[in-house]
Structures are given as C-alpha cells and as structure tokens.
Amino acid sequence: MKPSILCILHLPPPIHGAAVIGQYLHDSKSFNDTFDCHFINLTTADSLQDIGKGSFRKLWTYAKLLFNIAKSTKRYRPKLVYITPNTKGIGFYKDFIVIQLVKLSRRKIIVHFHNKGVEERQGKAFDNFLYKRFFNGIKVILLAKSLFQDIKKYVPMEDVYICPNGIASPLDEVNISQHHTNTPKLLFLSNLLIAKGVFTLLDALKKLKDCNCHFTCNLIGGETTEINSEKINQEILSRGLNHNVFYKGSKYGKDKEEEFAAANIFVFPTHSDCFPLVLLEAMQHKLPCISTIEGGIPNIIDDGKTGFVVLKKDPDVLANKIKYLLDHPEERRIMGENGYKKYEQQFTLSHFENNIIRCLTKELFNN
C-alpha cells in the first residue's frame, strides 16, 4: 500500500517557479506511482498583478483553503504533509496559519522552500516570534546547500534535505543554428519585477552601447504592478536603447523556445532569487549564462565555465562580462556546451523527481 501524502502547494496560474514545480509534481507519474497523493492549491492570486493585493475574493478563497486543509487531513489521514510556503511578508503570515492548522492534526510536516527571506526578517521581534513556532517540529527541503544560511537560526542542518529543481525537456527539438549570427543577441526572461534586475541590465546595456558594442536584447516577461509595458519601454527609451532593446511581452511554449533558440547569451542579473528555473532553461538551450551571486545561483552556474556570476546591482561588472562574451564567440559556445552537460547531469526533470521522492521517502520512514 502506497503511503498517503497531502501536498499543499502552488499551482498555476499565475506562472512562477514554485507553481511550475508544483505542476510538475501534480502531473508526475513517478511521484504519483510512489505515493498516494492528494493535492491542494495554496495559491490565492489569479495573476501576477494580483500577488500582494488584498480583496474580499482572496479572503474568501483563503477561508475555503483552510477549510479544505482541515477536511483533507481528517479524511485522508496522510502520513506526511508536504507544503511549499512563503518565507516572508503577507505570504508567510498566511502560510504560518496553514502550518499551525496542520500541526493541530498531529501530521508529520515537511516544507519545501522555493524562496528565501527568513534571515532578512528574523531581526523583527514579531517575525522572530512566528518563525520559532513555524519551524518547531518540522523538516525542511532547500534547493541548494548555500540556502541553509537563510534558516540556520531556527533549523539544524540534520533536519534539512537538499533537492535542486529540475525542468522538463522542450516538446520540440531546439534549433540552435540561429545561435550563430552577425549581431549577437542577448535574452532576458522573467516577470517584470525590479528585483529581477531588469533596470540593472538596461544600465549595463547603455554602457555597452556607449562603447559602440553591437548587440540586440529581447526582454521577455509578464507585466506586473511594478513594471508594465509602458514603464519598461520608457526606461529603454530614456537610455537611448530603443534600437537595441525590445520588450516582447510574455512568451510561452513554442514562442518561448524560439526566443531561446535565437539568442546567443542569457543575462539574468537578479537582486533577489532562490534557484531560478529560467537559468536551467537557458542551459538546456546551450546558452552561456550571466547572473548574480544570489541564493543558489552559484550552485547552478560554474563561474568561468558555464557562464559568469557577478555582484548584484553592479552594471559596470555586468557590462564587462557581457562584453567579454560578445567579443569571444568561441568561448560562449564552449560555455553553452558545458552548461548543457551540467543540465543533463543534474537538472533534468527525472533528476528532480528522483530527488524529491528520495527526500519524502526518507522522511516518511524517519522515526
């Protein structure tokens, strides 16, 4: 008989890293063949613009969520409850109540963090009070060992599992012949948030343009309350980059694959991240990656081998690394090949499925 697991996780919409991984688990044959799974969607937002906003509809959705959790823990009596909570802010306060509700049922709990921020907030008396109760008696899955720093005040390392994310292969074979073009093409792909470093990228690209570097850059991603299409186009124009940088909106499926296939370099100068799936996608498409020393990113990019990691919010260093790859096409090809090999060895969906099954199985039989 398969052990019963109640999975309280994010499912799209909206589309973001935690929701993508949640959908993978929901649809995974190996995961569902191993466990008797019951799924509850932790998401209360309908869109990216809806995240962080309060409304009567969201309050009602949250009330129904709590009722569903209470009913499911009683009905299914799961051996383990797997939850993907937020680490800070309103999202954490909401998920804190979820955790306390599950604790009342005396079920074993394991949380899987797809974001970070505990260390940032632990100095606040109220948050520290909640964190102590939140982490008491539960186990934690992190995406990289380097992320332990974020929670080490509350959780010993022996209560932590490490499980890097993985992604599915594209539905169609990727045509990489377009990588070799006269004018190198840069690609940035993320929801339009200041914390994803899109303005830092624009500042770096202005420096490159002022040095007469030849390039184009496509910005791909959904509009948010912080940055809409009008705002991003204004920022592009104000830097004189309107002939080099183009905002293309959201892209999914084949359209997104074509953007990766047409690019030569992937740039993601995020200020706040955990383990960005988009870097795995770029490696999957044999692109050298430039990102930041942030979260688990140094565990994804091997600096100088599969790309570069740079300091956050430093357009000068970012511009220098981009220029190096613009000037060295053979080096970027080699880095792209190295990145693809690392993706194949560590970050495929099957690797992730095997790792998460291993973590949950070990916890199920850990007395």
C-alpha positions as a printed NumPy array, in Angstrom:
array([[  0.   ,   0.   ,   0.   ],
       [  1.369,   3.397,  -1.007],
       [  1.956,   5.923,   1.79 ],
       [ -0.5  ,   8.811,   1.756],
       [  0.839,  12.34 ,   1.253],
       [ -1.157,  15.562,   1.329],
       [  0.548,  18.093,  -0.96 ],
       [ -0.333,  21.73 ,  -0.233],
       [  1.466,  23.592,  -2.981],
       [  1.265,  26.352,  -5.557],
       [ -0.258,  25.576,  -8.937],
       [ -0.57 ,  27.968, -11.885],
       [ -1.936,  30.46 , -12.636],
       [ -0.051,  32.671, -12.108],
       [  3.119,  31.182, -13.545],
       [  6.203,  31.428, -11.33 ],
       [  8.881,  28.991, -10.196],
       [  7.032,  27.4  ,  -7.276],
       [  3.876,  26.97 ,  -9.371],
       [  5.798,  25.352, -12.237],
       [  7.385,  22.83 ,  -9.86 ],
       [  4.013,  22.253,  -8.212],
       [  2.516,  21.414, -11.599],
       [  5.398,  19.029, -12.323],
       [  4.669,  17.127,  -9.104],
       [  0.926,  17.132,  -9.715],
       [  1.45 ,  15.607, -13.178],
       [  4.422,  13.35 , -12.357],
       [  3.727,   9.671, -12.984],
       [  6.661,   8.503, -10.863],
       [  5.648,  10.758,  -7.956],
       [  2.031,   9.605,  -8.035],
       [  3.045,   5.964,  -8.532],
       [  5.219,   6.157,  -5.406],
       [  2.773,   7.929,  -3.121],
       [ -0.981,   8.119,  -2.659],
       [ -1.107,  11.85 ,  -3.375],
       [ -3.825,  14.36 ,  -2.571],
       [ -3.279,  17.915,  -3.825],
       [ -4.491,  21.277,  -2.522],
       [ -3.671,  24.513,  -4.333],
       [ -2.093,  27.008,  -1.933],
       [ -2.405,  29.883,  -4.428],
       [ -4.936,  32.64 ,  -3.781],
       [ -3.81 ,  35.086,  -6.518],
       [ -5.273,  34.876, -10.031],
       [ -2.468,  36.76 , -11.793],
       [  0.955,  38.309, -11.257],
       [ -0.708,  41.679, -10.799],
       [ -2.907,  40.159,  -8.086],
       [  0.006,  38.975,  -5.916],
       [  0.273,  41.004,  -2.705],
       [ -3.101,  42.684,  -3.127],
       [ -5.937,  42.228,  -0.675],
       [ -9.537,  41.631,  -1.681],
       [-12.721,  40.052,  -0.356],
       [-12.417,  37.357,  -3.043],
       [ -8.916,  36.39 ,  -1.863],
       [-10.051,  36.353,   1.768],
       [-12.928,  34.044,   0.846],
       [-10.566,  31.825,  -1.195],
       [ -8.217,  31.647,   1.79 ],
       [-11.057,  30.706,   4.146],
       [-12.064,  27.898,   1.769],
       [ -8.413,  26.803,   1.593],
       [ -8.208,  26.437,   5.383],
       [-11.469,  24.51 ,   5.457],
       [-10.233,  22.198,   2.693],
       [ -6.962,  21.549,   4.548],
       [ -8.774,  20.73 ,   7.799],
       [-11.189,  18.423,   5.982],
       [ -8.427,  16.68 ,   3.984],
       [ -6.148,  15.992,   6.964],
       [ -9.104,  14.376,   8.741],
       [-10.37 ,  12.468,   5.684],
       [ -7.087,  11.148,   4.264],
       [ -5.037,  10.955,   7.488],
       [ -1.821,  11.448,   5.497],
       [  1.453,  10.021,   6.751],
       [  3.153,  13.221,   5.612],
       [  2.023,  16.739,   4.701],
       [  4.203,  18.442,   2.088],
       [  3.857,  22.242,   1.946],
       [  5.542,  24.934,  -0.194],
       [  5.174,  28.083,   1.946],
       [  6.428,  31.627,   1.554],
       [  9.267,  32.819,   3.761],
       [  8.366,  36.44 ,   4.482],
       [  5.727,  39.147,   4.372],
       [  1.988,  38.682,   3.939],
       [  2.54 ,  35.369,   2.157],
       [  4.4  ,  33.998,   5.181],
       [  1.743,  35.186,   7.638],
       [ -0.9  ,  33.437,   5.55 ],
       [  1.132,  30.24 ,   5.342],
       [  2.008,  30.365,   9.047],
       [ -1.679,  29.805,   9.788],
       [ -1.706,  26.891,   7.318],
       [  1.223,  25.27 ,   9.133],
       [ -0.368,  25.73 ,  12.56 ],
       [ -3.629,  24.248,  11.292],
       [ -1.828,  21.155,  10.014],
       [  0.082,  20.842,  13.283],
       [ -3.244,  20.566,  15.12 ],
       [ -3.867,  17.325,  13.207],
       [ -0.538,  15.947,  14.514],
       [  0.59 ,  15.059,  10.99 ],
       [  4.273,  14.93 ,  10.111],
       [  5.19 ,  18.073,   8.114],
       [  7.916,  18.812,   5.589],
       [  8.173,  22.248,   3.951],
       [  9.827,  22.893,   0.602],
       [ 11.077,  26.457,   0.165],
       [ 11.189,  27.976,  -3.323],
       [ 12.08 ,  31.415,  -1.995],
       [ 14.132,  32.939,   0.791],
       [ 13.883,  35.866,   3.176],
       [ 13.867,  34.453,   6.706],
       [ 17.292,  35.898,   7.527],
       [ 16.158,  39.275,   6.235],
       [ 13.167,  39.345,   8.605],
       [ 14.387,  37.426,  11.657],
       [ 15.559,  40.622,  13.377],
       [ 11.964,  41.826,  13.667],
       [ 10.506,  40.753,  17.018],
       [  7.11 ,  39.734,  15.641],
       [  8.548,  37.732,  12.741],
       [ 11.121,  36.089,  15.02 ],
       [  8.302,  35.031,  17.356],
       [  6.411,  33.461,  14.444],
       [  9.477,  31.791,  12.9  ],
       [ 10.26 ,  29.982,  16.158],
       [  6.779,  28.455,  16.156],
       [  6.689,  27.909,  12.419],
       [  9.883,  25.829,  12.293],
       [  9.284,  23.921,  15.53 ],
       [  8.902,  20.196,  14.812],
       [  9.09 ,  20.31 ,  11.008],
       [ 11.643,  19.282,   8.388],
       [ 12.795,  21.47 ,   5.509],
       [ 13.727,  20.924,   1.865],
       [ 16.066,  23.526,   0.348],
       [ 17.041,  23.938,  -3.294],
       [ 20.758,  24.297,  -2.529],
       [ 23.025,  23.87 ,   0.491],
       [ 24.067,  27.516,   0.265],
       [ 20.482,  28.496,   1.161],
       [ 20.828,  26.994,   4.649],
       [ 22.212,  30.351,   5.792],
       [ 18.691,  31.76 ,   5.457],
       [ 17.139,  29.454,   8.076],
       [ 20.038,  28.288,  10.234],
       [ 18.839,  30.287,  13.258],
       [ 15.767,  28.049,  13.506],
       [ 16.622,  24.686,  11.893],
       [ 19.599,  22.363,  12.457],
       [ 21.273,  21.002,   9.334],
       [ 20.25 ,  17.44 ,  10.223],
       [ 16.612,  18.48 ,   9.7  ],
       [ 17.308,  19.737,   6.171],
       [ 17.152,  17.936,   2.821],
       [ 18.732,  19.328,  -0.355],
       [ 16.761,  18.895,  -3.58 ],
       [ 17.719,  21.048,  -6.601],
       [ 14.985,  21.9  ,  -9.063],
       [ 14.791,  20.288, -12.471],
       [ 12.861,  21.054, -15.627],
       [ 11.221,  19.109, -18.425],
       [ 12.731,  18.844, -21.885],
       [ 11.198,  21.015, -24.627],
       [  8.397,  19.375, -26.598],
       [ 10.263,  20.014, -29.838],
       [ 13.922,  19.687, -30.711],
       [ 15.7  ,  23.01 , -30.249],
       [ 17.179,  24.513, -33.386],
       [ 20.467,  26.059, -32.243],
       [ 21.657,  27.003, -35.713],
       [ 20.354,  30.517, -35.086],
       [ 22.933,  30.98 , -32.301],
       [ 25.496,  31.994, -34.933],
       [ 24.528,  35.433, -36.231],
       [ 26.475,  38.569, -37.116],
       [ 24.877,  40.649, -34.358],
       [ 24.891,  38.801, -31.015],
       [ 21.502,  38.509, -29.354],
       [ 21.025,  38.771, -25.62 ],
       [ 17.982,  37.407, -23.838],
       [ 16.389,  38.334, -20.503],
       [ 13.366,  36.275, -19.466],
       [ 11.468,  36.945, -16.252],
       [  8.344,  38.596, -14.942],
       [  8.919,  42.354, -14.925],
       [  9.999,  42.998, -11.355],
       [ 12.67 ,  45.414, -10.136],
       [ 14.137,  42.614,  -8.002],
       [ 14.845,  40.563, -11.145],
       [ 17.442,  43.162, -12.169],
       [ 15.917,  44.368, -15.419],
       [ 16.919,  48.001, -14.753],
       [ 20.452,  46.911, -13.836],
       [ 20.589,  45.138, -17.185],
       [ 19.419,  48.262, -19.023],
       [ 22.11 ,  50.316, -17.275],
       [ 24.749,  47.8  , -18.329],
       [ 23.487,  47.758, -21.906],
       [ 23.679,  51.544, -22.073],
       [ 27.356,  51.322, -21.145],
       [ 27.899,  48.786, -23.924],
       [ 26.102,  50.964, -26.441],
       [ 28.242,  53.934, -25.392],
       [ 31.294,  51.756, -26.131],
       [ 29.919,  51.064, -29.643],
       [ 29.29 ,  47.37 , -28.942],
       [ 26.983,  45.666, -31.401],
       [ 24.123,  43.668, -29.88 ],
       [ 20.376,  43.333, -29.582],
       [ 18.486,  42.251, -26.482],
       [ 14.975,  40.873, -26.135],
       [ 13.185,  41.305, -22.817],
       [ 10.57 ,  38.591, -22.294],
       [  8.189,  38.5  , -19.341],
       [  4.801,  39.299, -17.899],
       [  3.805,  42.772, -16.773],
       [  3.439,  43.367, -13.032],
       [  2.15 ,  46.129, -10.757],
       [  5.766,  47.365, -10.512],
       [  6.582,  47.459, -14.228],
       [  4.117,  47.419, -17.106],
       [  4.867,  47.605, -20.84 ],
       [  4.655,  51.403, -20.877],
       [  7.124,  51.69 , -17.999],
       [  9.697,  49.297, -19.448],
       [  9.553,  50.975, -22.863],
       [ 10.048,  54.371, -21.205],
       [ 13.13 ,  53.028, -19.404],
       [ 14.503,  51.648, -22.668],
       [ 13.916,  54.936, -24.489],
       [ 15.383,  57.082, -21.69 ],
       [ 18.681,  55.221, -22.079],
       [ 18.705,  55.562, -25.849],
       [ 18.401,  51.805, -26.295],
       [ 15.274,  51.735, -28.449],
       [ 17.228,  50.397, -31.446],
       [ 18.934,  47.692, -29.372],
       [ 16.482,  46.506, -26.719],
       [ 12.964,  45.255, -27.374],
       [ 10.243,  44.274, -24.916],
       [  8.316,  41.342, -26.404],
       [  5.79 ,  40.63 , -23.648],
       [  5.099,  37.155, -22.267],
       [  6.085,  34.113, -24.296],
       [  5.084,  30.511, -23.658],
       [  5.532,  27.146, -25.3  ],
       [  6.927,  27.225, -28.813],
       [  7.209,  31.029, -28.827],
       [  9.447,  30.928, -25.765],
       [ 11.545,  28.106, -27.229],
       [ 12.127,  30.198, -30.344],
       [ 13.409,  33.084, -28.222],
       [ 15.943,  30.8  , -26.559],
       [ 16.933,  29.315, -29.919],
       [ 17.568,  32.761, -31.409],
       [ 19.717,  34.004, -28.504],
       [ 23.488,  33.861, -28.013],
       [ 23.761,  34.91 , -24.353],
       [ 21.315,  34.69 , -21.458],
       [ 21.5  ,  37.508, -18.884],
       [ 19.614,  37.433, -15.586],
       [ 21.052,  39.982, -13.085],
       [ 18.529,  39.253, -10.341],
       [ 18.75 ,  41.003,  -6.96 ],
       [ 16.566,  38.52 ,  -5.086],
       [ 16.172,  34.873,  -6.032],
       [ 16.487,  31.346,  -4.795],
       [ 17.043,  28.854,  -7.617],
       [ 15.769,  30.368, -10.89 ],
       [ 14.315,  27.797, -13.283],
       [ 14.967,  30.168, -16.165],
       [ 18.718,  29.569, -15.803],
       [ 18.125,  25.841, -16.207],
       [ 16.11 ,  26.566, -19.349],
       [ 18.951,  28.645, -20.769],
       [ 21.47 ,  25.867, -20.043],
       [ 19.094,  23.402, -21.666],
       [ 19.333,  25.553, -24.807],
       [ 23.157,  25.673, -24.69 ],
       [ 23.352,  29.343, -23.763],
       [ 26.128,  30.799, -21.595],
       [ 24.516,  32.451, -18.575],
       [ 25.378,  35.622, -16.708],
       [ 23.678,  36.047, -13.352],
       [ 24.409,  37.147,  -9.792],
       [ 25.867,  35.835,  -6.547],
       [ 22.425,  35.347,  -5.073],
       [ 20.636,  32.418,  -3.426],
       [ 21.504,  29.103,  -5.039],
       [ 22.677,  30.616,  -8.341],
       [ 26.373,  29.831,  -7.718],
       [ 25.271,  26.179,  -7.467],
       [ 23.763,  26.448, -10.956],
       [ 26.37 ,  28.485, -12.848],
       [ 30.01 ,  27.4  , -12.66 ],
       [ 31.745,  30.764, -12.853],
       [ 34.051,  30.92 , -15.856],
       [ 32.934,  27.51 , -17.109],
       [ 29.21 ,  27.691, -17.902],
       [ 28.938,  31.465, -17.628],
       [ 29.612,  34.165, -15.054],
       [ 28.222,  35.17 , -11.665],
       [ 28.63 ,  38.819, -10.674],
       [ 27.785,  41.057,  -7.745],
       [ 24.207,  42.259,  -7.541],
       [ 23.257,  45.776,  -8.676],
       [ 26.63 ,  46.364, -10.379],
       [ 26.037,  47.394, -14.015],
       [ 29.761,  48.038, -14.601],
       [ 30.835,  44.468, -13.824],
       [ 27.772,  43.117, -15.642],
       [ 28.648,  45.143, -18.741],
       [ 32.233,  43.845, -18.657],
       [ 31.106,  40.219, -18.55 ],
       [ 28.59 ,  40.716, -21.342],
       [ 31.269,  42.461, -23.452],
       [ 33.653,  39.557, -22.903],
       [ 31.124,  37.113, -24.317],
       [ 30.212,  39.471, -27.147],
       [ 33.899,  39.59 , -28.113],
       [ 34.573,  35.829, -27.711],
       [ 32.038,  33.776, -29.704],
       [ 34.   ,  30.533, -29.374],
       [ 34.215,  30.931, -25.602],
       [ 30.48 ,  31.453, -25.306],
       [ 29.884,  28.353, -27.456],
       [ 32.078,  26.271, -25.125],
       [ 30.343,  27.693, -22.049],
       [ 26.972,  26.872, -23.586],
       [ 28.062,  23.286, -24.213],
       [ 29.367,  22.993, -20.65 ],
       [ 26.088,  24.354, -19.296],
       [ 24.098,  21.845, -21.313],
       [ 26.199,  18.98 , -19.943],
       [ 25.598,  20.179, -16.384],
       [ 21.854,  20.436, -17.042],
       [ 21.829,  16.852, -18.367],
       [ 23.786,  15.599, -15.358],
       [ 21.93 ,  17.446, -12.576],
       [ 18.855,  19.417, -13.571],
       [ 16.541,  17.296, -15.704],
       [ 13.001,  16.639, -14.542],
       [ 13.821,  12.984, -13.867],
       [ 16.682,  14.044, -11.579],
       [ 14.298,  16.292,  -9.655],
       [ 11.598,  13.605,  -9.416],
       [ 14.093,  11.04 ,  -8.103],
       [ 15.488,  13.53 ,  -5.567],
       [ 12.125,  14.678,  -4.213],
       [ 10.883,  11.076,  -3.949],
       [ 14.078,  10.185,  -2.076],
       [ 13.63 ,  13.095,   0.365],
       [  9.978,  12.336,   1.112],
       [ 10.522,   8.573,   1.369],
       [ 13.362,   9.08 ,   3.83 ],
       [ 11.228,  11.414,   5.931],
       [  8.259,   9.033,   5.873],
       [ 10.359,   6.282,   7.413],
       [ 12.399,   8.531,   9.687],
       [ 11.266,   7.994,  13.263]])
